[in-house]
XYZ file of C-alpha atoms in Angstrom:
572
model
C 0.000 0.000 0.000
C 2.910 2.323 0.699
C 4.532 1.671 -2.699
C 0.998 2.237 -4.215
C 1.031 5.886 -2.345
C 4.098 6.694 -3.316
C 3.211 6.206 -6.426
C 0.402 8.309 -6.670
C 1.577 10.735 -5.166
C 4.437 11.341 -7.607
C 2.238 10.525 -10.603
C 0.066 13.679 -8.555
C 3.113 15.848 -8.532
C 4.209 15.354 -12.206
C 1.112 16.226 -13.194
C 0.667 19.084 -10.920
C 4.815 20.031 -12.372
C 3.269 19.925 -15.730
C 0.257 21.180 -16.186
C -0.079 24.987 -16.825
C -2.885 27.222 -17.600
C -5.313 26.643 -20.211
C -3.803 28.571 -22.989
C -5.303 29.514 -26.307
C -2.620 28.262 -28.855
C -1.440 31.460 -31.274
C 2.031 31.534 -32.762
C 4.627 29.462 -31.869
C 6.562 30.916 -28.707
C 5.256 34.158 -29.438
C 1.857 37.077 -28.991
C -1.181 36.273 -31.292
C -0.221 37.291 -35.035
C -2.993 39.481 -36.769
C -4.577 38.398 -39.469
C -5.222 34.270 -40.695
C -4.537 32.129 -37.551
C -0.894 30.965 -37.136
C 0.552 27.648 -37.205
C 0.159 26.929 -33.061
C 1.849 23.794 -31.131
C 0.602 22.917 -27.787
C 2.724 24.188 -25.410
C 2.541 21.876 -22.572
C 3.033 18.062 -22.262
C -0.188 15.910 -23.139
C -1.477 13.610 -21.041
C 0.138 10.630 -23.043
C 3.732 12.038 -21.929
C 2.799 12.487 -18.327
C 1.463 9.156 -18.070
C 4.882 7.466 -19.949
C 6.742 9.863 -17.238
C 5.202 9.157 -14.272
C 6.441 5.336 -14.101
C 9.791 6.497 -14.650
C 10.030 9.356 -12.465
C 8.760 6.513 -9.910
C 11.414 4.407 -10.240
C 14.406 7.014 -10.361
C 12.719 8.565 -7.236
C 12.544 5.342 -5.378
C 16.164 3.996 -7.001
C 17.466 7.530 -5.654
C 16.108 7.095 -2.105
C 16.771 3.508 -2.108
C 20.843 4.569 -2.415
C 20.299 7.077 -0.251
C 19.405 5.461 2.570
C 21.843 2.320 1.906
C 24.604 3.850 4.253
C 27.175 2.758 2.054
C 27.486 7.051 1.180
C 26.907 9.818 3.347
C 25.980 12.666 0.856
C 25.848 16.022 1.894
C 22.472 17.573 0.649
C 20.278 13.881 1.275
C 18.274 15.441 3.931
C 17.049 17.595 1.910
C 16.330 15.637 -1.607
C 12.803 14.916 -2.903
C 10.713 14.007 -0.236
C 10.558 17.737 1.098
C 8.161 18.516 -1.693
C 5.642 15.274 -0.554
C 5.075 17.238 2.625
C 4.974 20.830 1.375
C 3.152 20.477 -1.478
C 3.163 20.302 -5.698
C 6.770 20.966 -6.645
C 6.687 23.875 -9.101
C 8.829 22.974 -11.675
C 10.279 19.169 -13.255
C 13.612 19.926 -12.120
C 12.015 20.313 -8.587
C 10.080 16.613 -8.932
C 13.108 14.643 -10.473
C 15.914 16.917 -8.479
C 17.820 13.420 -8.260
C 20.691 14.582 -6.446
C 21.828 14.357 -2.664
C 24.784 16.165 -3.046
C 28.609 15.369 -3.307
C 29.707 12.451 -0.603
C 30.777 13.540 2.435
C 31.542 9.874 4.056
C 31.254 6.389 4.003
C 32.253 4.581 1.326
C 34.297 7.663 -1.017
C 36.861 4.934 -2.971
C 35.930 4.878 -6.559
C 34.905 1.268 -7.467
C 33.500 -0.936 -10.108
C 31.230 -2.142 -7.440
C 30.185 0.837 -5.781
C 29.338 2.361 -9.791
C 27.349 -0.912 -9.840
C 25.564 -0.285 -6.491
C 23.930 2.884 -7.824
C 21.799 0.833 -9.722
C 19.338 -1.220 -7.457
C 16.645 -3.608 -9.570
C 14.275 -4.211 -9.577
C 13.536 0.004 -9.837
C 17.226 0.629 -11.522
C 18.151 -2.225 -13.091
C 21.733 -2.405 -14.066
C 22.724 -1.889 -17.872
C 24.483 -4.431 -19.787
C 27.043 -2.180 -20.730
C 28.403 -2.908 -16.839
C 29.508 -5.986 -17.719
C 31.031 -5.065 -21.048
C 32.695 -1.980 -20.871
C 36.417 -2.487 -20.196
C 36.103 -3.826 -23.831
C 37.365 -1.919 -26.626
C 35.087 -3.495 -29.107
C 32.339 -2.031 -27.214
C 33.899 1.158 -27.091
C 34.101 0.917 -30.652
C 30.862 -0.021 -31.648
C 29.193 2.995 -29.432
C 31.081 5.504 -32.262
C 28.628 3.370 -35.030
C 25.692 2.452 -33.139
C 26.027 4.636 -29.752
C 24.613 7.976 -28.614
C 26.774 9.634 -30.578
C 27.353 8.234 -34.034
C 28.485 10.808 -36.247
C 31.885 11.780 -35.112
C 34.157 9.080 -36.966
C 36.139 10.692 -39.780
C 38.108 8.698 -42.506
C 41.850 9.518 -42.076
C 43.436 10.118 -45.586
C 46.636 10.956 -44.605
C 48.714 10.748 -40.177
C 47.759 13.846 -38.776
C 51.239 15.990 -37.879
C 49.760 16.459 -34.982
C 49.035 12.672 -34.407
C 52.049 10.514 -35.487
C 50.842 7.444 -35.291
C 53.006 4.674 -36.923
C 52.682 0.837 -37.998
C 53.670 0.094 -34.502
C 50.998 1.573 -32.883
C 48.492 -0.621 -35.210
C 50.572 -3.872 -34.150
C 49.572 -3.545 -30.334
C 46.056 -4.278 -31.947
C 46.551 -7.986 -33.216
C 43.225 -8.579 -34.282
C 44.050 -5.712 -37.431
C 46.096 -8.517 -38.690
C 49.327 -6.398 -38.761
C 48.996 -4.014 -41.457
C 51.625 -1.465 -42.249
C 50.015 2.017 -41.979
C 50.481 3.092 -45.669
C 48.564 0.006 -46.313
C 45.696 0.719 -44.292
C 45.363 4.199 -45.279
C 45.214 3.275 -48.508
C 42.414 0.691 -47.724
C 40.757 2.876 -46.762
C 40.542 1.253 -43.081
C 41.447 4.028 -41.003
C 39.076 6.525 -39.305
C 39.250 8.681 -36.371
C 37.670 11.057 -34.012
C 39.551 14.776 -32.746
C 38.171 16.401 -30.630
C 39.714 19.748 -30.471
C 36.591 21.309 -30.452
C 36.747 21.038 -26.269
C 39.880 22.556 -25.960
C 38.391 25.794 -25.281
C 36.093 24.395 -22.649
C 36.927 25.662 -18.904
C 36.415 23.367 -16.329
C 35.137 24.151 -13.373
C 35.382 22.523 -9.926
C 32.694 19.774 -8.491
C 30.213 20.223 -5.762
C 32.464 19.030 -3.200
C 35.352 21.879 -4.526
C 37.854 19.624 -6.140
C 38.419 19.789 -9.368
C 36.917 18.609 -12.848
C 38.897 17.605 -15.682
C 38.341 18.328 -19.039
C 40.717 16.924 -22.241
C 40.857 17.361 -26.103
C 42.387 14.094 -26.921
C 42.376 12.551 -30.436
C 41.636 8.583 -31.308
C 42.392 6.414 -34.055
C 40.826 3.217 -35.439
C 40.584 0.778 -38.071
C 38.643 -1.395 -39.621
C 39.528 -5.290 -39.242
C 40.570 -7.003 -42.112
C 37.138 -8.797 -42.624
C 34.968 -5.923 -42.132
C 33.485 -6.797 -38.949
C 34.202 -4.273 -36.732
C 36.337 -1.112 -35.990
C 38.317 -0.862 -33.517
C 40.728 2.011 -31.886
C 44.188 1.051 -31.395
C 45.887 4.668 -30.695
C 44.980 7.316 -28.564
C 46.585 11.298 -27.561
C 45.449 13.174 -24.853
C 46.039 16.112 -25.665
C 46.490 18.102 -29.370
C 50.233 19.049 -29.023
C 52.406 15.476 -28.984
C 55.212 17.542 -27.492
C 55.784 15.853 -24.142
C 52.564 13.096 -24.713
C 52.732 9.736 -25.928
C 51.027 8.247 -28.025
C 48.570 5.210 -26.066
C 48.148 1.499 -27.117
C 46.015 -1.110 -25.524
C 49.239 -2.440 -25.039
C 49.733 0.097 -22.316
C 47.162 -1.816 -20.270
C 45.219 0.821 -17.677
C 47.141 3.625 -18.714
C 45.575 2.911 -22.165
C 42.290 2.943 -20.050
C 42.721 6.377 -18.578
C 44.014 7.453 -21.962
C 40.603 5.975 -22.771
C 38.804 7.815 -20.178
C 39.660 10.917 -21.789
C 38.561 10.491 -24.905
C 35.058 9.053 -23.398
C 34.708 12.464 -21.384
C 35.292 14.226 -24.818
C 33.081 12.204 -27.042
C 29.979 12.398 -24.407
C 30.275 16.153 -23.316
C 30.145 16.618 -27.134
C 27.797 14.141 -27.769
C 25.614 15.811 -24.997
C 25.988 19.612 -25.007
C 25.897 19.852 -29.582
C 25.014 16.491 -31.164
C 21.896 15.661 -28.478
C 20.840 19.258 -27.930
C 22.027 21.638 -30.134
C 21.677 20.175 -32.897
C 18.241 18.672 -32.323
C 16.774 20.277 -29.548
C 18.007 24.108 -30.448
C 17.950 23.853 -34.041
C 14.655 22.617 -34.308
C 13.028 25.425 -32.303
C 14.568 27.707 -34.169
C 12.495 26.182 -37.145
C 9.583 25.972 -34.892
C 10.406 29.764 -34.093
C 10.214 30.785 -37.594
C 7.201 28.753 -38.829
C 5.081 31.026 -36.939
C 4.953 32.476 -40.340
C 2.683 30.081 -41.900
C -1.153 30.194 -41.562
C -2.164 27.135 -39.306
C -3.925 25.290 -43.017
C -0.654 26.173 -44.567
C -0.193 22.780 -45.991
C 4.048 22.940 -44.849
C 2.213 24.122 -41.426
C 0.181 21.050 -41.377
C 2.964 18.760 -42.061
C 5.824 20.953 -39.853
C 3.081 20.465 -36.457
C 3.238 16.499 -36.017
C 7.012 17.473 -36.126
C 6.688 19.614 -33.504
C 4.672 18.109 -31.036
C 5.536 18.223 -27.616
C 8.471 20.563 -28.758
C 7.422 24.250 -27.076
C 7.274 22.329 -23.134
C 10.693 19.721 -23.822
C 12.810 22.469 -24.779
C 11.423 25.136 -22.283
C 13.003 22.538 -19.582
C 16.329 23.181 -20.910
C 17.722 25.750 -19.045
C 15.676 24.393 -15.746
C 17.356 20.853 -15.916
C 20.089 21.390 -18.490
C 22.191 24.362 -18.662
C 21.906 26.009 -15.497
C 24.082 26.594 -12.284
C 23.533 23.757 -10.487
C 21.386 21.615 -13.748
C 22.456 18.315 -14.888
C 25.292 19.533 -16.896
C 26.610 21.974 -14.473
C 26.732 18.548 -12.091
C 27.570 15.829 -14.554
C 30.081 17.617 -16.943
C 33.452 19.678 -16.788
C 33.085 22.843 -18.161
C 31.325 25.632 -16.278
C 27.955 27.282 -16.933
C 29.424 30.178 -18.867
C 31.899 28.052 -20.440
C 29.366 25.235 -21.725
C 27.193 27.851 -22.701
C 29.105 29.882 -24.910
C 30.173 26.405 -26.577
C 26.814 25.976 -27.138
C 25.928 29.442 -28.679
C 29.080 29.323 -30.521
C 27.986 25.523 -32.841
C 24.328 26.377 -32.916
C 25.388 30.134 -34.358
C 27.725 27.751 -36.899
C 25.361 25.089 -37.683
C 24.921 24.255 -41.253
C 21.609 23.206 -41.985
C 22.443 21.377 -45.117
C 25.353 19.290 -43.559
C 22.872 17.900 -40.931
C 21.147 15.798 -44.031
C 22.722 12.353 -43.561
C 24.055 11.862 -47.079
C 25.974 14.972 -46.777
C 26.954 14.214 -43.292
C 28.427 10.331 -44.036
C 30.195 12.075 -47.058
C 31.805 14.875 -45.295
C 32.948 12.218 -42.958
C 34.460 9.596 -45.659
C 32.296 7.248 -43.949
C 30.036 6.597 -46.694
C 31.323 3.714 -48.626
C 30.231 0.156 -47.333
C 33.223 -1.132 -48.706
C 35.403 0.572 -46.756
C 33.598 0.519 -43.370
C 31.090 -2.342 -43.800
C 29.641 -2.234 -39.821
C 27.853 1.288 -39.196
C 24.397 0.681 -38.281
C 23.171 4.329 -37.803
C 24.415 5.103 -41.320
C 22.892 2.076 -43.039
C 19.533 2.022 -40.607
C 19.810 5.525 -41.260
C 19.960 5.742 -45.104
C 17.039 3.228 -44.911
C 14.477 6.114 -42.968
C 16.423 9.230 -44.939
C 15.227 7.609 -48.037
C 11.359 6.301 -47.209
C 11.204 10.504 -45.523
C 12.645 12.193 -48.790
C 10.272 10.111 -50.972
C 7.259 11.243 -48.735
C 8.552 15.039 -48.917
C 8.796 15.074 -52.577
C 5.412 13.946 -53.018
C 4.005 15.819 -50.495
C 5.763 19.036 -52.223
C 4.531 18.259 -55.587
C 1.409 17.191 -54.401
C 1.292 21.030 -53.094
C 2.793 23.124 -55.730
C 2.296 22.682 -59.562
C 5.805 23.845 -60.139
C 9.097 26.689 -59.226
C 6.835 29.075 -59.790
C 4.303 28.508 -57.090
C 6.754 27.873 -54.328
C 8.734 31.299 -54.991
C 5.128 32.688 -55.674
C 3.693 31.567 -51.391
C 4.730 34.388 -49.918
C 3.607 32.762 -46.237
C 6.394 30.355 -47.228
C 9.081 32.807 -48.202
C 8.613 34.976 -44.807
C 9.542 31.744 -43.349
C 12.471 30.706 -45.232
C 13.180 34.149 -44.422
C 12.651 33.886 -40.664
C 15.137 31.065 -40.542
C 18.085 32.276 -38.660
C 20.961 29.275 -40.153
C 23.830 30.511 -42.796
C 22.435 27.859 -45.355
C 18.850 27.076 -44.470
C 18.647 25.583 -47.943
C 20.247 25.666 -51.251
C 18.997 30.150 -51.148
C 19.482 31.021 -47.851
C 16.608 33.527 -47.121
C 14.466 32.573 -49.542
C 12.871 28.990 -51.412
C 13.391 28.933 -54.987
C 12.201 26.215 -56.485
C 10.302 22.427 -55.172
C 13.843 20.275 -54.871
C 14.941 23.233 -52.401
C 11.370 22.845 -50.268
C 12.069 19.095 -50.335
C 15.946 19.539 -49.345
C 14.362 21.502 -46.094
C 11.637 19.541 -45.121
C 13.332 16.317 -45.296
C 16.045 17.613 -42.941
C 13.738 18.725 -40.694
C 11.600 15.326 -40.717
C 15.168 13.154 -40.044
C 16.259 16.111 -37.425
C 12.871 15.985 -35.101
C 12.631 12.307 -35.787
C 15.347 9.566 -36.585
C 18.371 11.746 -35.592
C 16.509 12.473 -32.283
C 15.469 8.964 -31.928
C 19.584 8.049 -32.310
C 21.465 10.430 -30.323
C 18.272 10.721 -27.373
C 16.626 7.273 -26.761
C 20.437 5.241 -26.875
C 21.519 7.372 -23.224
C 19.583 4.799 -21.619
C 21.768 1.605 -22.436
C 25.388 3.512 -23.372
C 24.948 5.798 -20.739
C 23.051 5.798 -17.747
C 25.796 3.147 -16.039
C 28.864 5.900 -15.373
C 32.063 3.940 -16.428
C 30.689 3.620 -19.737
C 30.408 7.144 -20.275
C 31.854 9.284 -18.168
C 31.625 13.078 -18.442
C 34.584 14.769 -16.458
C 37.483 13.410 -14.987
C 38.530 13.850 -11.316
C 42.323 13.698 -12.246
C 44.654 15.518 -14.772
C 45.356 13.542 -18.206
C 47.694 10.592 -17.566
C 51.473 10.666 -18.039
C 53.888 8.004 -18.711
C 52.952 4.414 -18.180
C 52.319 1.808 -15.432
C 49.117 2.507 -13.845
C 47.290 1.004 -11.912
C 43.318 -0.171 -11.687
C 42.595 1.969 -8.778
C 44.396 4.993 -10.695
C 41.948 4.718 -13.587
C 38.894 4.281 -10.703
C 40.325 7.326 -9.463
C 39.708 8.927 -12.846
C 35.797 8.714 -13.159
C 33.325 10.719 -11.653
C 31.935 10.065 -7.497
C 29.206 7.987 -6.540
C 27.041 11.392 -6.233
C 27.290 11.808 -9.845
C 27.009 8.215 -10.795
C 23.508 8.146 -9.125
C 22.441 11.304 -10.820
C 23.628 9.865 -14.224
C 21.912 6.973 -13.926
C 18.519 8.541 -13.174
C 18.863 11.249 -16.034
C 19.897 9.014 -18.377
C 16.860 6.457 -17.518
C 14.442 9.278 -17.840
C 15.369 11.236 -21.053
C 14.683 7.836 -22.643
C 11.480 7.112 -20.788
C 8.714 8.869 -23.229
C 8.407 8.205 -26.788
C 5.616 9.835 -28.924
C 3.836 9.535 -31.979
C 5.763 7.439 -34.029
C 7.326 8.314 -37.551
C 4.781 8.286 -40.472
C 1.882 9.218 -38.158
C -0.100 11.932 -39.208
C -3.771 10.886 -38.564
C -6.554 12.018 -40.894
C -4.548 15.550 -41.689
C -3.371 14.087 -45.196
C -6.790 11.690 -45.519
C -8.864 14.013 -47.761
C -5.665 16.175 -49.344
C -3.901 15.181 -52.562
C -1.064 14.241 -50.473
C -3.248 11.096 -49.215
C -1.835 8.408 -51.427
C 1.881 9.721 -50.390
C 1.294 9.768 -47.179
C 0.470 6.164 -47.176
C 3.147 4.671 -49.096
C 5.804 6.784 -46.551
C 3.860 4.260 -44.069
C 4.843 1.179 -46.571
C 8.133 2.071 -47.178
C 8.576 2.664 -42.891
C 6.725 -0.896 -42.699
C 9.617 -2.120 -45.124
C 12.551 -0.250 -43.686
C 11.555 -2.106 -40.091
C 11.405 -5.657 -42.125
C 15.226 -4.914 -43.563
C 16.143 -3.878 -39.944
C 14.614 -6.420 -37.842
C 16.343 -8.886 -40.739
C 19.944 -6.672 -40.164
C 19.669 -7.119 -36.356
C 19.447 -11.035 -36.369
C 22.696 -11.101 -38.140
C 24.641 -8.219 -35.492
C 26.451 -8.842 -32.558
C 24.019 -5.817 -31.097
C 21.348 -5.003 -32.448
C 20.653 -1.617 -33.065
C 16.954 -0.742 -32.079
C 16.933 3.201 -32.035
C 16.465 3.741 -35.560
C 13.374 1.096 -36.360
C 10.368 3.037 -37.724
C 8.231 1.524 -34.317
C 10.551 3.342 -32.369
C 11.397 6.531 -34.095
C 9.081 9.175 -32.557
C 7.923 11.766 -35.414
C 8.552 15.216 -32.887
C 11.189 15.914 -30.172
C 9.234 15.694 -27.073
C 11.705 14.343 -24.128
C-alpha cells in the first residue's frame, strides 16, 4: 500500500509540475499574429507524456532514495532531496520533482569502485545496464562511435595527422588488425578517427564538493579489421600538441584505459551539449520559431506540427534541468555554466543546416562507402528512414505546388524561409526557390525531429546511464607516462554522487516516446497528399522488415532507428 502511495503521489506531482494554464494556442513561442490564424503547437506536455513519465520518475525517485538510505554514502544535501516537496506540497517545476541529487559524498564509502558504480543501480527500480559488464572492452567502445549515442563523429583519415604521429607500430599492439603497415591501411581505406579539439576551449570548473573537474581534447584512431566486422581504436593522444605526450596502445594496459577515459569524457560532453541538444533540440526550435509564419492550413504548417509536437514544453526545460548553475550539466560535466554555454551558442550560431542531411553528413565524414567501413548501423539504418522521408517530402511538395513558380510565388512560405536564422537554411538562404529546395528543407527537418533524435536521445539509456561507460569529467589531470594502476583509472571517473544522478537522467530522457514516424492521422486523408502519405507508411513498414532482418545477423542489435521506435517530434 505504501509503494501504491508513493506512487500516486508522484504521478500527482508530475502532473501538478506539468500542467499549466489553459492557454489559447497562437504563434509558436510568441503574442497572437494578426490576421489568418498561425501555425500553433501545444505548449505543454499531453497527457500521453505524463502518463509514460510518471512510471519512470517513480522508479528514479525510489532507485534515488533507495541509495540514499543504503549507508554505504553519506551525501551532503540527502536530507534535503525529494521528499521535502511530498510534505509541502506540488513541486513547481520538473527539475524540482526529479531533483535526483543528494549532493557530493561527504563519508562512508568515497573509494571509486566498479562495485560501488554498480551499487547505484538497485533492480528491480534501476536495473543495471548491460554495458556494466562489457565496458572495459574496446570493441564495445568501438561499436558505441557506429551504433552509440553519438554516431556521427568518426572521420576517414586520408593521410597521419602531424599532430598525431601514429606509426605501424601503434596498429601492431592491436593484433586482431592482422598487422597491417600504416600506408597500407590508409590506402584501404581502413582508417578513421575522431579529434576532438573542439573542447579545448572548454573551462572546467570545480565539483560540488570543490575539487576539481577535468576536461581533455584528446584525439583517437581506429581501423577497420581485415574482414569488415568491426572497428576498432588502437591509438589514442590526450592532448592536441604530442610535445611531451605519448602516443597510447592497448598495449599500455590501464594507462591505455585512462588514456581511454579521456577520450570518453570528450566524445559524451560533445555528444551531450551539440550532437543531443544543439543540434536537435536548439535547431529545431529555431524552425519551430520561424514557422510562426505560416497560416495554421498552410499545408508545410500542417505537415511541420506532427514534427513539432511536444516541442514548445521539452525544450522550455532546458535551461531548468540542463544548462543552469547547479542543472544536470553543471553537475555531470566539466566545463562551467558560462563556459558550456558559450560552446553551445558558438555551434548552434555555426550550424549548417544542409550538412545535418545524412548523405551529406556520411560524405563529409568519408564514412560513406560500405566497402570501406562495412559495420555502421546508424548510417545504413539511417539511409534506410532518410530515403522512405525524402520520398514522402517530394510527393508531399509536388502534391502542393504545380511547379518553381508557385513555391517562390507563397509568400507565407518565403517569410519563413526568411525567418530562418541558419547561414544555409537551404540551397537560397533567405528565400525557397524552387520544389527540390522545399524538399531539401523539409526532409532535414523530418530526419532532425525524428530519426536523428530517436539516435542520439533514446540510446543514453543503455550507453549511458551506467557511469564507467560514459563518463563526463574526470577527477584527475590527463595521464602521463605508463604503469598505472586499476585503482588509478577508478580514481579517474566521476563520485558515486554523480554516478547516481547519471543513472537517473539518463533512464528518464529515454522514458517517453511519442507519436511514431509516419503518423499523421486524418490531416493528409482528404488532401492530394493522401496516397503519399500512405506509401511513406509502406516504405517505414519495409525499412523495419530490412532492420529487424539486419539485427538477427549483429552482434548488437541496433533498435533506435526502427520506424516503431522513431518518434515523429522531439518531445523528451
Amino acid at each position: 500500500m505504501a509503494e501504491l502511495n508513493r506512487r500516486s503521489a508522484l504521478k500527482a506531482g508530475l502532473v501538478a509540475a506539468l500542467a499549466g494554464p489553459a492557454v489559447r494556442p497562437t504563434a509558436a513561442f510568441g503574442s497572437p499574429v494578426r490576421g489568418p490564424r498561425r501555425m500553433a503547437v501545444v505548449p505543454g506536455p499531453t497527457p500521453a507524456w505524463v502518463t509514460q513519465m510518471a512510471p519512470a520518475v517513480t522508479s528514479v525517485f525510489g532507485n534515488n532514495q533507495k541509495v540514499v538510505n543504503s549507508g554505504r554514502w553519506t551525501f551532503r544535501d540527502s536530507a534535503a532531496n525529494i521528499p521535502n516537496w511530498l510534505l509541502t506540497g506540488p513541486p513547481a517545476t520538473l527539475q524540482e520533482l526529479v531533483g535526483l541529487y543528494p549532493g557530493p559524498v561527504v563519508g562512508g564509502d568515497v573509494v571509486h569502485t566498479e562495485d560501488g558504480y554498480r551499487a547505484v543501480f538497485t533492480p528491480p527500480l534501476l536495473d543495471l545496464p548491460a554495458l556494466a559488464g562489457t565496458f572495459r572492452n574496446d570493441a564495445v567502445v568501438a561499436e558505441s562511435y557506429v551504433s552509440g549515442p553519438d554516431p556521427t563523429r568518426l572521420v576517414r583519415m586520408t593521410a597521419v595527422p602531424g599532430k598525431f604521429p601514429i606509426t605501424t607500430a601503434h596498429l601492431a599492439a592491436v593484433p586482431e588488425l592482422g598487422a597491417p603497415t600504416l600506408d597500407t591501411a590508409l590506402a584501404a581505406g581502413r582508417l578513421y578517427w575522431s579529434d576532438y579539439a573542439l573542447t579545448a576551449d572548454l573551462v572546467a570548473g570545480p565539483h560540488t564538493d570543490g575539487t576539481a573537474k577535468h576536461m581533455y581534447a584528446p584525439m583517437i584512431a581506429f581501423c577497420v579489421t581485415a574482414d569488415g566486422s568491426a572497428t576498432l581504436p588502437f591509438a589514442i593522444q590526450c592532448g592536441q600538441d604530442p610535445a611531451g605526450r605519448q602516443i597510447y596502445t592497448p598495449a599500455d594496459g590501464y594507462s591505455w584505459l585512462l588514456a581511454r577515459n579521456c577520450v570518453q569524457v570528450a566524445h559524451h560532453t560533445v555528444h551531450e551539449s551539440l550532437a543531443h541538444l544543439t543540434y536537435t533540440h536548439l535547431v529545431a526550435g529555431r524552425v519551430l520559431d520561424a514557422a510562426a509564419h505560416l497560416p495554421d492550413l498552410h499545408p508545410v504548417a500542417v505537415l511541420a506540427r506532427h514534427h513539432f509536437e511536444g516541442m514548445p514544453f521539452i525544450n522550455s526545460q532546458v535551461p531548468i534541468l540542463l544548462t543552469a548553475p547547479g542543472a544536470w550539466f553543471d553537475l555531470m560535466a566539466a566545463p562551467t555554466v558560462p563556459s558550456m554555454n558559450a560552446f553551445i551558442d558558438r555551434h548552434l550560431r555555426d550550424f549548417s543546416y544542409q550538412g545535418a542531411a545524412l548523405p551529406r553528413r556520411v560524405a563529409a565524414n568519408g564514412t560513406s562507402d560500405t566497402k570501406t567501413m562495412p559495420h555502421y548501423p546508424y548510417r545504413d539504418d539511417g539511409m534506410l528512414l532518410w530515403n522512405a522521408i525524402s520520398a514522402w517530402v517530394t510527393d508531399f511538395v509536388g502534391a502542393n505546388y504545380a511547379g518553381d513558380t508557385a513555391v517562390r510565388a507563397d509568400t507565407a512560405l518565403q517569410a519563413f524561409a526568411a525567418a530562418v536564422d541558419f547561414k544555409d537554411f537551404g540551397p537560397t538562404p533567405g528565400g525557397i526557390q524552387d520544389r527540390q529546395g522545399l524538399v531539401d528543407i523539409l526532409t532535414t527537418l523530418v530526419w532532425i525531429t525524428g530519426p536523428q533524435h530517436s539516435a542520439v536521445n533514446f540510446s543514453q539509456s543503455q550507453w549511458m546511464s551506467y557511469l564507467p561507460g560514459a563518463p563526463l569529467f574526470g577527477c584527475t589531470p590527463e595521464p602521463t607516462g605508463t604503469g598505472h594502476t586499476e585503482q588509478d583509472w577508478m580514481n579517474n571517473f566521476p563520485p558515486a554522487d554523480v554516478a547516481l544522478l547519471q543513472s537517473g537522467a539518463a533512464t528518464l530522457l529515454a522514458a517517453v516516446h511519442g507519436s511514431p514516424l509516419g503518423d499523421y492521422g486524418l490531416d493528409f486523408a482528404l488532401t492530394p497528399a493522401a496516397s503519399a502519405a500512405q506509401r511513406f507508411k509502406q516504405d517505414l513498414a519495409a525499412a523495419e522488415q530490412t532492420i529487424q532482418a539486419r539485427n538477427a545477423q549483429r552482434a548488437r542489435p541496433y533498435t533506435f532507428l526502427l520506424p516503431s521506435q522513431v518518434p515523429k517530434s522531439i518531445s523528451i
